Short mmCIF file of C-alpha atoms and ligand atoms in Angstrom, two decimals:
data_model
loop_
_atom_site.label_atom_id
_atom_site.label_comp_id
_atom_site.label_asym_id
_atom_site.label_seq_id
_atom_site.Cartn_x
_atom_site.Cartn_y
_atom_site.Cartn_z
CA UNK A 1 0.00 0.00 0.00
CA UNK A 2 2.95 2.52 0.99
CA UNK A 3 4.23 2.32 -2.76
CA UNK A 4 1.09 2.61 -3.83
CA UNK A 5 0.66 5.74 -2.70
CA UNK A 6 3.07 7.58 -5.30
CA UNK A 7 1.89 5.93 -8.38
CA UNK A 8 -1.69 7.06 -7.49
CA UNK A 9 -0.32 10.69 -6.94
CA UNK A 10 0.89 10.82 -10.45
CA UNK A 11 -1.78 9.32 -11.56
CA UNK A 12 -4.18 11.68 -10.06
CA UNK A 13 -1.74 14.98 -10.83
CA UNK A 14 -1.67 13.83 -14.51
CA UNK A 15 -5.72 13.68 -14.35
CA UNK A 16 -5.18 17.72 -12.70
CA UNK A 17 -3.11 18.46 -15.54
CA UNK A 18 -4.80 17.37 -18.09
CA UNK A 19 -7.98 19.33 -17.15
CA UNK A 20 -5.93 22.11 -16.83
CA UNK A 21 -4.25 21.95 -20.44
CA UNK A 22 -7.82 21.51 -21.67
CA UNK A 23 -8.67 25.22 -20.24
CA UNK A 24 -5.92 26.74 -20.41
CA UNK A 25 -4.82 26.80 -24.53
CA UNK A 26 -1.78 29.33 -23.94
CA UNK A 27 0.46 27.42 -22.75
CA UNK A 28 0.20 23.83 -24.98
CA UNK A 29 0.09 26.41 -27.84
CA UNK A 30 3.38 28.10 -26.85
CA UNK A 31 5.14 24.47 -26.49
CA UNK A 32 3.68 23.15 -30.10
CA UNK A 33 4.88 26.59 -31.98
CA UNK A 34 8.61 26.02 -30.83
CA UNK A 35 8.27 21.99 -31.49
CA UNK A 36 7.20 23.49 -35.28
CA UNK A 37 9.54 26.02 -35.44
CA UNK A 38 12.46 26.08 -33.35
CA UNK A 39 14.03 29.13 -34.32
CA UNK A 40 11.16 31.07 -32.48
CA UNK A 41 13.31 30.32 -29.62
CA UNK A 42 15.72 33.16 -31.13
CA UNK A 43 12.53 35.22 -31.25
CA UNK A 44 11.56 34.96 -27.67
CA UNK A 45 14.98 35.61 -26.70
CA UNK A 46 15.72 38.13 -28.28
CA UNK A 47 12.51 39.79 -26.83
CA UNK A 48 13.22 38.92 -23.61
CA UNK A 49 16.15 40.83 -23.74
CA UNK A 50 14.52 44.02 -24.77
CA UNK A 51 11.79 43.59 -22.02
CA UNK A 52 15.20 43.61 -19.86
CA UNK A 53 17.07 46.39 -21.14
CA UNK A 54 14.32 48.66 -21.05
CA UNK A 55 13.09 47.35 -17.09
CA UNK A 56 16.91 48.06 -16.56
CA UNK A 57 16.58 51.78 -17.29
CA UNK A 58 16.81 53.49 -13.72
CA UNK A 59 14.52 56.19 -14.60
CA UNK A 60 11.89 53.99 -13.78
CA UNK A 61 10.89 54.54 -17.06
CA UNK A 62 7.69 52.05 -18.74
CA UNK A 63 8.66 52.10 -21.48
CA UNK A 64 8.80 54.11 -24.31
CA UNK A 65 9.84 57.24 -25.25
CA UNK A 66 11.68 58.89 -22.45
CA UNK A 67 9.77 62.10 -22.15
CA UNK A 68 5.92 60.06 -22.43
CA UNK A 69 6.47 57.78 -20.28
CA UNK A 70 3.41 57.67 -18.65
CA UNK A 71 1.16 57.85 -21.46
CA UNK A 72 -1.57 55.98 -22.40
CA UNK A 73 -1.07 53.18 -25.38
CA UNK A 74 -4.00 52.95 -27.17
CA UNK A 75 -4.80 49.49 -29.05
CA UNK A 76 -7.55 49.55 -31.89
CA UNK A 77 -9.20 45.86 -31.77
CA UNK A 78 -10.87 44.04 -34.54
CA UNK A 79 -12.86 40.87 -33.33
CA UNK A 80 -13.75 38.00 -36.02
CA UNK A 81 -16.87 36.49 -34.66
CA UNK A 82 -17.09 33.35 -36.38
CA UNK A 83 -20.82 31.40 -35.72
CA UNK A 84 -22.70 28.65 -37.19
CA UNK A 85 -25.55 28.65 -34.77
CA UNK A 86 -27.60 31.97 -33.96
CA UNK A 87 -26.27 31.33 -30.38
CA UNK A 88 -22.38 32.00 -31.28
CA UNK A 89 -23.22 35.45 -33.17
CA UNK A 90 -22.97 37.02 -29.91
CA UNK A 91 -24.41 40.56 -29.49
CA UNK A 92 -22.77 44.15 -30.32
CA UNK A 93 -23.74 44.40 -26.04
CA UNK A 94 -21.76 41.21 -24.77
CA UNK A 95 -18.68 42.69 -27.27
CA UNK A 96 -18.54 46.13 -25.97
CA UNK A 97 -19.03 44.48 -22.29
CA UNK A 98 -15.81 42.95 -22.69
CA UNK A 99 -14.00 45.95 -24.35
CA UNK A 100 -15.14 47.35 -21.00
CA UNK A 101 -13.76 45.13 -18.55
CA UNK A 102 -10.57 45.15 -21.09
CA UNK A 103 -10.35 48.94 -20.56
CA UNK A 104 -10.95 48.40 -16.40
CA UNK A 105 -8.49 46.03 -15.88
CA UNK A 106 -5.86 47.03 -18.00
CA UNK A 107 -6.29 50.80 -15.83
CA UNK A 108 -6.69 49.18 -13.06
CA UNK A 109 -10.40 50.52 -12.51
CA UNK A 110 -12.01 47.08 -11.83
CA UNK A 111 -14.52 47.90 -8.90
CA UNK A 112 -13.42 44.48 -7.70
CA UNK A 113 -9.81 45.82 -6.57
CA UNK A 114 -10.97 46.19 -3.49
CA UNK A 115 -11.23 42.33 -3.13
CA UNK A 116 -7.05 42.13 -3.41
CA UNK A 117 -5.65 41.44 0.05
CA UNK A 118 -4.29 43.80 1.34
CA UNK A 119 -1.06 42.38 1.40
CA UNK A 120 -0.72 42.85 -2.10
CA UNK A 121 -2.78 45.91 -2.46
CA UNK A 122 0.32 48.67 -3.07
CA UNK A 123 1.69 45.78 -5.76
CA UNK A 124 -1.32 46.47 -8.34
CA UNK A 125 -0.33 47.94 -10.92
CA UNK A 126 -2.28 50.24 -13.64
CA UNK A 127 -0.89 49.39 -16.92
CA UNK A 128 -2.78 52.65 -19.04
CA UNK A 129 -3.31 50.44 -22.14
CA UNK A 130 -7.01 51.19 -23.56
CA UNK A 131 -8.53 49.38 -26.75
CA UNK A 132 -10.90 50.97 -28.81
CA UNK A 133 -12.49 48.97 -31.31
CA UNK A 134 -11.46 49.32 -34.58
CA UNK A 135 -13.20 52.72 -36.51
CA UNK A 136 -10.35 52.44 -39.16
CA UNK A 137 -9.94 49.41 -41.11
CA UNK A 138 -6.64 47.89 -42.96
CA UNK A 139 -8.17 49.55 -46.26
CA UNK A 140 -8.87 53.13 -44.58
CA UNK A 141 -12.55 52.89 -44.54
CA UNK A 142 -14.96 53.28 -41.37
CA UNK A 143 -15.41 50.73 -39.61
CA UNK A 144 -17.29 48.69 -36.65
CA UNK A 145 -14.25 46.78 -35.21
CA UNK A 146 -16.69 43.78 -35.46
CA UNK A 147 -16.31 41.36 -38.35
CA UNK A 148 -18.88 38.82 -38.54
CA UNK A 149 -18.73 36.04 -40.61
CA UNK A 150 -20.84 32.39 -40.78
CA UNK A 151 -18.73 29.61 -40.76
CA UNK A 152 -19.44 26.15 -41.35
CA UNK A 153 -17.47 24.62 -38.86
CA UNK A 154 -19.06 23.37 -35.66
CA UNK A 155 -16.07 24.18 -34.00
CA UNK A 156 -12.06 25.11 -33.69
CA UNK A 157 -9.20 23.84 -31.59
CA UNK A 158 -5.89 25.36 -31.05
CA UNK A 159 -4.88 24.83 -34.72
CA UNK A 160 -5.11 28.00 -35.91
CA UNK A 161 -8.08 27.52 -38.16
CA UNK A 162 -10.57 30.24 -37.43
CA UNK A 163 -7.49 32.36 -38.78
CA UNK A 164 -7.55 30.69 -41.96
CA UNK A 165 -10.10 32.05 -44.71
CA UNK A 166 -10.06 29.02 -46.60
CA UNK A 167 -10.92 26.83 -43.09
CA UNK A 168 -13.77 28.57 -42.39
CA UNK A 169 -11.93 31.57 -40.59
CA UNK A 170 -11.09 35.24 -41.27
CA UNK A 171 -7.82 36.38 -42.05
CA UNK A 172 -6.08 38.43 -39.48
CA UNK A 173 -5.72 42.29 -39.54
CA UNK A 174 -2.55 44.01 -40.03
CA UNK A 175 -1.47 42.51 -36.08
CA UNK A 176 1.32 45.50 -35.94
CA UNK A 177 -1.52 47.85 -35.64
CA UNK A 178 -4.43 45.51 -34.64
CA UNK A 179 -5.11 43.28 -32.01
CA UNK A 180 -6.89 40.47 -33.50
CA UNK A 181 -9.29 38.70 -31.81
CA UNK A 182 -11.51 35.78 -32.38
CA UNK A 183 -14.28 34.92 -30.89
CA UNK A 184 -15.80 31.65 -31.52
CA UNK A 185 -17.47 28.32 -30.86
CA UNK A 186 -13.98 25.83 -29.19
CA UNK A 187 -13.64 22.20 -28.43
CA UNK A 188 -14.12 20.96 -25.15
CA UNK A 189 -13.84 23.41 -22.17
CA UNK A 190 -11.72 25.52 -23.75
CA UNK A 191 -11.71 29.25 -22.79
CA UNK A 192 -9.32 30.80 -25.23
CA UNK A 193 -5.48 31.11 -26.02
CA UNK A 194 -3.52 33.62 -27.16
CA UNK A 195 0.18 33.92 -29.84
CA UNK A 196 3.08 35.37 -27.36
CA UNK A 197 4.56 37.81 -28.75
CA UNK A 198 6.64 36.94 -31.45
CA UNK A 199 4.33 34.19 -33.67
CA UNK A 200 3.97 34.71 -37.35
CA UNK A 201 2.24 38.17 -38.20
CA UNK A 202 -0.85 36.34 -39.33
CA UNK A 203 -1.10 33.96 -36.36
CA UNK A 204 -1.05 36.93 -33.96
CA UNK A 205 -3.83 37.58 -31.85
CA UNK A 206 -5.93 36.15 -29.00
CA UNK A 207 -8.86 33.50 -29.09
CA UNK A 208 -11.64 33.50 -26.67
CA UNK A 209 -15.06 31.20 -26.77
CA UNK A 210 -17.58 33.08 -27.76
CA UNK A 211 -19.17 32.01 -24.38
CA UNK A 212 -16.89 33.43 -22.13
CA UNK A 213 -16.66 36.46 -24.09
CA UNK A 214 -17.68 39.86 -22.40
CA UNK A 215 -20.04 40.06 -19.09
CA UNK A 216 -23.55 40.23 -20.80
CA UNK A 217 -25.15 37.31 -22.78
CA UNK A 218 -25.46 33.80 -22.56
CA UNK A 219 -22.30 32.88 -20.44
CA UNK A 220 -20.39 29.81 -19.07
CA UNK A 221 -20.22 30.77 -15.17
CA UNK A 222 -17.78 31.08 -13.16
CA UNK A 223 -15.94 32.33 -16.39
CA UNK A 224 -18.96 35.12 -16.47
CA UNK A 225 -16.68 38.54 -15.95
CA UNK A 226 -14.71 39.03 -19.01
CA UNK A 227 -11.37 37.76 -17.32
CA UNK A 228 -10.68 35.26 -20.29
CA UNK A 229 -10.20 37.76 -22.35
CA UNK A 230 -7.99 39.90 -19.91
CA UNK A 231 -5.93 36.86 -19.19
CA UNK A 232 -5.07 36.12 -23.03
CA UNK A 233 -4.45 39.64 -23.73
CA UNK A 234 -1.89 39.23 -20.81
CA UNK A 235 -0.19 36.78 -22.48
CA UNK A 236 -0.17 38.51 -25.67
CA UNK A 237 1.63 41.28 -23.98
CA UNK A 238 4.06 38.69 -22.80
CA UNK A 239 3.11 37.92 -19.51
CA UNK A 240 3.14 34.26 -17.92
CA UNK A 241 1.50 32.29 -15.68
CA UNK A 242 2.38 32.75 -11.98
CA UNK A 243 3.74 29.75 -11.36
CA UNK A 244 5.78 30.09 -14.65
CA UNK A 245 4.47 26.84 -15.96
CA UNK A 246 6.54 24.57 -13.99
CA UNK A 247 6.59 23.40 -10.45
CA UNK A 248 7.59 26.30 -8.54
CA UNK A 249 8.89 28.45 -11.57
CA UNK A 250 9.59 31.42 -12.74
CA UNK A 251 7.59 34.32 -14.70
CA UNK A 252 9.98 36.68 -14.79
CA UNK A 253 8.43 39.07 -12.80
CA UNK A 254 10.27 40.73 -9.33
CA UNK A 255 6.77 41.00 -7.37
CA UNK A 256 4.51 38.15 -8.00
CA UNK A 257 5.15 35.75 -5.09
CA UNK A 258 6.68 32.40 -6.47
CA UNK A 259 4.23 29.61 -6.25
CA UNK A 260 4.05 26.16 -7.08
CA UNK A 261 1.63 25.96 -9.35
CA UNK A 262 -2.12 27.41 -10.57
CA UNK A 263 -5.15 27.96 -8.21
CA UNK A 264 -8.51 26.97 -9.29
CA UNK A 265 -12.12 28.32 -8.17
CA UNK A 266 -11.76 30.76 -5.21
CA UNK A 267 -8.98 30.43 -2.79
CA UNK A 268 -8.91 31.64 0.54
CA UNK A 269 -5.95 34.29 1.66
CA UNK A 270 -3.51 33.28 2.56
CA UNK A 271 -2.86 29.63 -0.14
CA UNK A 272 0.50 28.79 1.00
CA UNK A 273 1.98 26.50 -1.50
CA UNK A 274 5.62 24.71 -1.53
CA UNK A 275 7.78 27.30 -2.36
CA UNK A 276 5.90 30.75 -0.65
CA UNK A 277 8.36 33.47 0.59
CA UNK A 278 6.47 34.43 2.92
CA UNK A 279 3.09 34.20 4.74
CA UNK A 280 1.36 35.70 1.94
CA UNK A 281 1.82 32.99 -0.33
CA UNK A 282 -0.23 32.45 -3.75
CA UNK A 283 -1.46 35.69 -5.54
CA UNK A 284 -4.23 33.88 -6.62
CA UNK A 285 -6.17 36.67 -7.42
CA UNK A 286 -3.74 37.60 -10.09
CA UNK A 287 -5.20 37.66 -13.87
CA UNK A 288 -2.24 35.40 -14.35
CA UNK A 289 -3.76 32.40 -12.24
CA UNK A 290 -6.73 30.75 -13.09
CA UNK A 291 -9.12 31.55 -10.52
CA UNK A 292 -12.82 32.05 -11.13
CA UNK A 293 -13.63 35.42 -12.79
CA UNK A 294 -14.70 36.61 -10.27
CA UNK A 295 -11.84 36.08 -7.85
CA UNK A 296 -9.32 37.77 -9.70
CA UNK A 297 -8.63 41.04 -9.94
CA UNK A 298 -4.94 42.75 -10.35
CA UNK A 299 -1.54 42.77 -12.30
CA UNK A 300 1.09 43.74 -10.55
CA UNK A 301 3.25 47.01 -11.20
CA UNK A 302 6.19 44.39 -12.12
CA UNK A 303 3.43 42.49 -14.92
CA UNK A 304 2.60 46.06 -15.73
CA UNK A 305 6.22 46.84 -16.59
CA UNK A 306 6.74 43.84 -18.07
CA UNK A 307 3.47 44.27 -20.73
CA UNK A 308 4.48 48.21 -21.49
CA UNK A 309 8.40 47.19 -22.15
CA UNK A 310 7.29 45.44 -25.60
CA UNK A 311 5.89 48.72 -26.50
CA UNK A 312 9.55 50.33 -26.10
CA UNK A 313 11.61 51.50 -29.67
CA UNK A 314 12.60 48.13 -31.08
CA UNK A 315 10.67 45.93 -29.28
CA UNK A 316 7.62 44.25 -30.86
CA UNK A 317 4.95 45.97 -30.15
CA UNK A 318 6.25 49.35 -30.54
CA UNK A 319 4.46 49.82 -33.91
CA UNK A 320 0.64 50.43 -31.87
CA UNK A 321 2.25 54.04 -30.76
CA UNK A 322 1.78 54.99 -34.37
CA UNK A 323 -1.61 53.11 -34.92
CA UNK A 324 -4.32 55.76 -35.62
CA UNK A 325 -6.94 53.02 -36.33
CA UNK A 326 -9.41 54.39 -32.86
CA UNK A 327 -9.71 57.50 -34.56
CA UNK A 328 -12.73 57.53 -36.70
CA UNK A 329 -11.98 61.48 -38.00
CA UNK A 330 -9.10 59.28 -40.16
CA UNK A 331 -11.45 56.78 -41.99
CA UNK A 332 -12.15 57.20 -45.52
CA UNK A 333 -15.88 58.55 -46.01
CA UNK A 334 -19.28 56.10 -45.81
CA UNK A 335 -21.40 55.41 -43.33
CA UNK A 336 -20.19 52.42 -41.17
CA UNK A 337 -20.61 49.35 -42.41
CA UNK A 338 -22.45 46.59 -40.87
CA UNK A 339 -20.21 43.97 -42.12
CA UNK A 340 -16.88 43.91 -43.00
CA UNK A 341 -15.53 42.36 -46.06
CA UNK A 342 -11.99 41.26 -46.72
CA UNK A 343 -11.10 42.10 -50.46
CA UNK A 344 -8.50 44.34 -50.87
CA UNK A 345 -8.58 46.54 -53.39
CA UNK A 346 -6.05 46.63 -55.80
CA UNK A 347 -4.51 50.29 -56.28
CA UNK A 348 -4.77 50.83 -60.42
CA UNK A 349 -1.54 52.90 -60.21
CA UNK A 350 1.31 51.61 -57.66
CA UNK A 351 1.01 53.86 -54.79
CA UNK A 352 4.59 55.10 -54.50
CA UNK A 353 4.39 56.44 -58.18
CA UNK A 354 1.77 58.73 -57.39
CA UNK A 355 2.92 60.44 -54.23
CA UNK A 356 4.97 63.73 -54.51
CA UNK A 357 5.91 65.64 -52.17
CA UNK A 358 7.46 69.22 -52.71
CA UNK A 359 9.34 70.96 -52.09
CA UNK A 360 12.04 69.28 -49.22
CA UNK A 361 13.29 70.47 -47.71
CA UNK A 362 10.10 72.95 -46.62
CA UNK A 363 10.36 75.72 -45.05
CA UNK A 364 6.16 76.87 -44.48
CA UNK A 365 3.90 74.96 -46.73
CA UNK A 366 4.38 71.72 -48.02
CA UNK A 367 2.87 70.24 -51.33
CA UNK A 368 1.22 66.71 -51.28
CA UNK A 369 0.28 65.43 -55.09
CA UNK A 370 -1.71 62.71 -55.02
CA UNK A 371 -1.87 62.03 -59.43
CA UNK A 372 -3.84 58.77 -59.44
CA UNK A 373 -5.65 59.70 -56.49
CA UNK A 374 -7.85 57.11 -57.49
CA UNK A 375 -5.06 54.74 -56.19
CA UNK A 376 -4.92 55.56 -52.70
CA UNK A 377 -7.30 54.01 -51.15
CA UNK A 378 -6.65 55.49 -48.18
CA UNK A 379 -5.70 58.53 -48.02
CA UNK A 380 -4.47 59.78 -44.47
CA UNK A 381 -1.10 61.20 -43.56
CA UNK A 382 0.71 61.51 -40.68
CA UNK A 383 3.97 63.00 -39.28
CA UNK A 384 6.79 61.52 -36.92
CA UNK A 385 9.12 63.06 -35.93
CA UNK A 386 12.45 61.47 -35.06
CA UNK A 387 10.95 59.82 -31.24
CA UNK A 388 8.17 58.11 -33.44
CA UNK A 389 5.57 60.50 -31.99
CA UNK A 390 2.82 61.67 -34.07
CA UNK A 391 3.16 65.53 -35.02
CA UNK A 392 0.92 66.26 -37.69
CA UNK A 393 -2.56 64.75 -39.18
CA UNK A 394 -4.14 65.35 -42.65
CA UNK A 395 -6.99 64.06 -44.99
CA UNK A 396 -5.85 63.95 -48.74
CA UNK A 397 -9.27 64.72 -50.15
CA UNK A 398 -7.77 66.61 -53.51
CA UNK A 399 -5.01 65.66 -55.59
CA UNK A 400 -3.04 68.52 -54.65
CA UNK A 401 -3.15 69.12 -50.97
CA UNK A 402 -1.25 72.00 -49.30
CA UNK A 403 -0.39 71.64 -45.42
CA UNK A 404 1.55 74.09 -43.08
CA UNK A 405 4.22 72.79 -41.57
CA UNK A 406 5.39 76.60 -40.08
CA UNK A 407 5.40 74.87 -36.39
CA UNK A 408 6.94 72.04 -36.79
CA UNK A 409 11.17 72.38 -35.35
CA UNK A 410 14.05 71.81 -37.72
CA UNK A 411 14.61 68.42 -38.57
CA UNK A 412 14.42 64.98 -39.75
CA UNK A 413 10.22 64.17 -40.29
CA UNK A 414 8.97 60.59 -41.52
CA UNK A 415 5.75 60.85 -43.26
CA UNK A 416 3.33 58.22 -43.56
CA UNK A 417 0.30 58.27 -46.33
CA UNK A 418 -1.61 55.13 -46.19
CA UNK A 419 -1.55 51.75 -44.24
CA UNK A 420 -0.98 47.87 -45.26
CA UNK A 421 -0.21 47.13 -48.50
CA UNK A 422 -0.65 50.81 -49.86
CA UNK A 423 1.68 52.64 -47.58
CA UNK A 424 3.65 54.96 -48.72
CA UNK A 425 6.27 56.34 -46.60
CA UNK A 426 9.01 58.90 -47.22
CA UNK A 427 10.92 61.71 -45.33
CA UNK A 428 10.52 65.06 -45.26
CA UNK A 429 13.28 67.92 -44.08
CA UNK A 430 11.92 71.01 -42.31
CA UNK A 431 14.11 74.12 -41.97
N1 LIG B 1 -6.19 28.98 -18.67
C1 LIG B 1 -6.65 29.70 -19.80
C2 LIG B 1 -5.46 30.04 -20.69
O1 LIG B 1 -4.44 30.51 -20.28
C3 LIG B 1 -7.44 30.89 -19.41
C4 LIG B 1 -7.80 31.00 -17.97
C5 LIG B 1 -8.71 32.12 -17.77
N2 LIG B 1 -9.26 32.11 -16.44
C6 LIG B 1 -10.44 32.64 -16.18
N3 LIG B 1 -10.88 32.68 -14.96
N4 LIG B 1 -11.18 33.15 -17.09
O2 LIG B 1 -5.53 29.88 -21.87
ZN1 ZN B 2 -3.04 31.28 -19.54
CA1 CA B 3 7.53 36.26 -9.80
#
């Protein structure tokens, strides 16, 4: 009977384990992309190491550039709502319910903070990321956010397939300016899963059942709150499960507590587990474990750091600070559509042909000549200057456009007319 007793341990932890793959997609996903293609390991060092030279800055700095430091990153989201029944074509409510608890917990104004112990109450952390949904799409038109498409598969696994047109999917949005997300019917008990940062462009994005999706709606309790969806978007900002997916690992964060492993249902402060500092033990409440919805409720000022870092010049994500896609003033005419289709249109005359620019360097006004206008079909511009920060905005509405540039400083400008596969970018000198 004594030897018994181990064998039926690892019996019963595989049994654990296996229930907890089969909610928890991230992390079987993460293991199967480097088994596929091992040279993502490069990748996700190489990212690593820019998450720690910009943490390493002593100006407590999260990241970015130096002088906005504490500004607010705004991500424009596109959501692919794939359904076969009526059920899974979930509402325009339930989707802007879970934009909102997105927007709470990522600023950390979830009423429910004041359910973190408070041991670990000055360790939350408000990471000022908002997402807007979508008001400019990859072709510069207007834009719900939502694309809704009928598919005729029953369901999807971790396979990738509801980002696959041809499999009864949608193709992904431009993912260095989007955050793609797909909501739809999954196998099993499956919550959702998200890329870490790094996977191919077109893989990129988070997946969330359609119900667990948002707070209003026909949902799977406990999974009721819209926490899903703010633990996969934690991933896809690069964070990792407390316990750092081994026994007692690491997640690469200074102030979440080690622990030994994840925390189901609703624990009671203080879990100790093997490998607690300290009295406190588990953060259970963390987005990071997998506690009920409703039991968690912070990141941590270190997860906080670690999420805005990939935002930093050079590191992955640093393309959203440019993204104008929440700004509906930028669209291209038309009423908003209901549904969004995914042809692209062709330009007649290559974009880059019919762009001039005159005179640089420019002292007051700048010409923009748009010949083929007809070819753009988008036509906004913006200004960088030399920290990647957005100066100047236009609408090319004429084929000539004139713009004052008077205020801008003396210097190097990058200008930007279009997005996607029509974007045309060149530099500009002001004197
Ligand atoms: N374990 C899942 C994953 O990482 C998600 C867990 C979400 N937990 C929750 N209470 N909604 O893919
Ligand atoms: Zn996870
Ligand atoms: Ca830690």
């Amino acid at each position: 009977m004594k030897s018994f007793l181990p064998a039926v341990i690892f019996l019963f932890s595989l049994v654990v384990n296996a229930g907890a793959q089969s909610i928890c997609g991230t992390t079987a996903y993460k293991q199967q992309m480097v088994k596929s293609d091992p040279s993502l390991i490069e990748v996700f060092r190489n990212i690593e190491e820019q998450i720690a030279a910009e943490n390493n800055k002593t100006n407590g700095n999260f990241a970015m550039r130096d002088t906005t430091a504490n500004e607010i990153i705004y991500i424009p989201v596109v959501i692919h709502l794939l359904y076969k029944k009526a059920a899974e074509n979930i509402s325009d409510a339930q989707i802007k319910s879970q934009l909102d608890v997105l927007n709470a917990d990522f600023s950390m104004l979830n009423s429910d903070q004041a359910n973190t112990p408070s041991a670990f109450k000055s360790l939350a952390g408000n990471a000022r990321i908002q997402f807007c949904l979508a008001r400019v799409d990859p072709q510069g038109h207007k834009t719900t956010g939502i694309d809704r498409k009928y598919t005729s598969q029953d369901l999807f696994t971790t396979n990738d397939e509801m980002k696959m047109a041809d499999k009864g999917g949608a193709a992904s949005w431009n993912s260095k300016h989007y955050l793609n997300i797909w909501v739809c019917r999954l196998s099993s008990r499956s919550l959702g899963y998200a890329t870490p940062p790094g996977a191919a462009a077109d893989k990129d994005g988070v997946v969330i059942a359609y119900d667990v999706f948002g707070t209003t709606g026909n949902l799977r309790a406990p999974f009721n709150k819209g926490r899903t969806a703010t633990h996969e978007v934690g991933h896809w900002l690069g964070l990792i499960h407390m316990w750092g997916d081994t026994n007692c690992g690491d997640d690469h964060v200074d102030d979440t507590p080690k622990q030994q492993s994840y925390n189901f249902g609703c624990q009671n402060f203080p879990k100790l587990s093997n490998c607690s500092p300290d009295s406190n033990g588990d953060m259970f409440m963390n987005f990071m474990d997998f506690s009920d919805d409703a039991c968690m409720n912070l990141f941590t000022r270190g997860q906080v750091k670690r999420m805005r870092a990939l935002f930093a010049q050079n590191n992955i994500r640093n393309s959203f600070l440019a993204s104008f896609a929440c700004d509906s003033t930028l669209a291209v005419g038309g009423p908003l559509p209901t549904t969004v289709t995914h042809d692209v249109v062709q330009p007649a005359v290559p974009v880059a042909a019919a762009i001039k620019i005159y005179p640089s360097p420019v002292n007051t006004v700048t010409t923009i000549e748009c010949k083929g206008a007809t070819a753009l079909t988008i036509k906004t511009l913006s200004i960088f200057n030399s920290l990647g920060m957005k100066v100047f905005t236009a609408r090319l509405n004429q084929e000539k456009t004139r713009i004052d540039l008077t205020n801008l400083t003396r210097g190097i400008y990058i200008v930007h007319i279009g997005d996607g596969k029509d974007k045309f970018t060149t530099r500009i000198i002001k004197q």
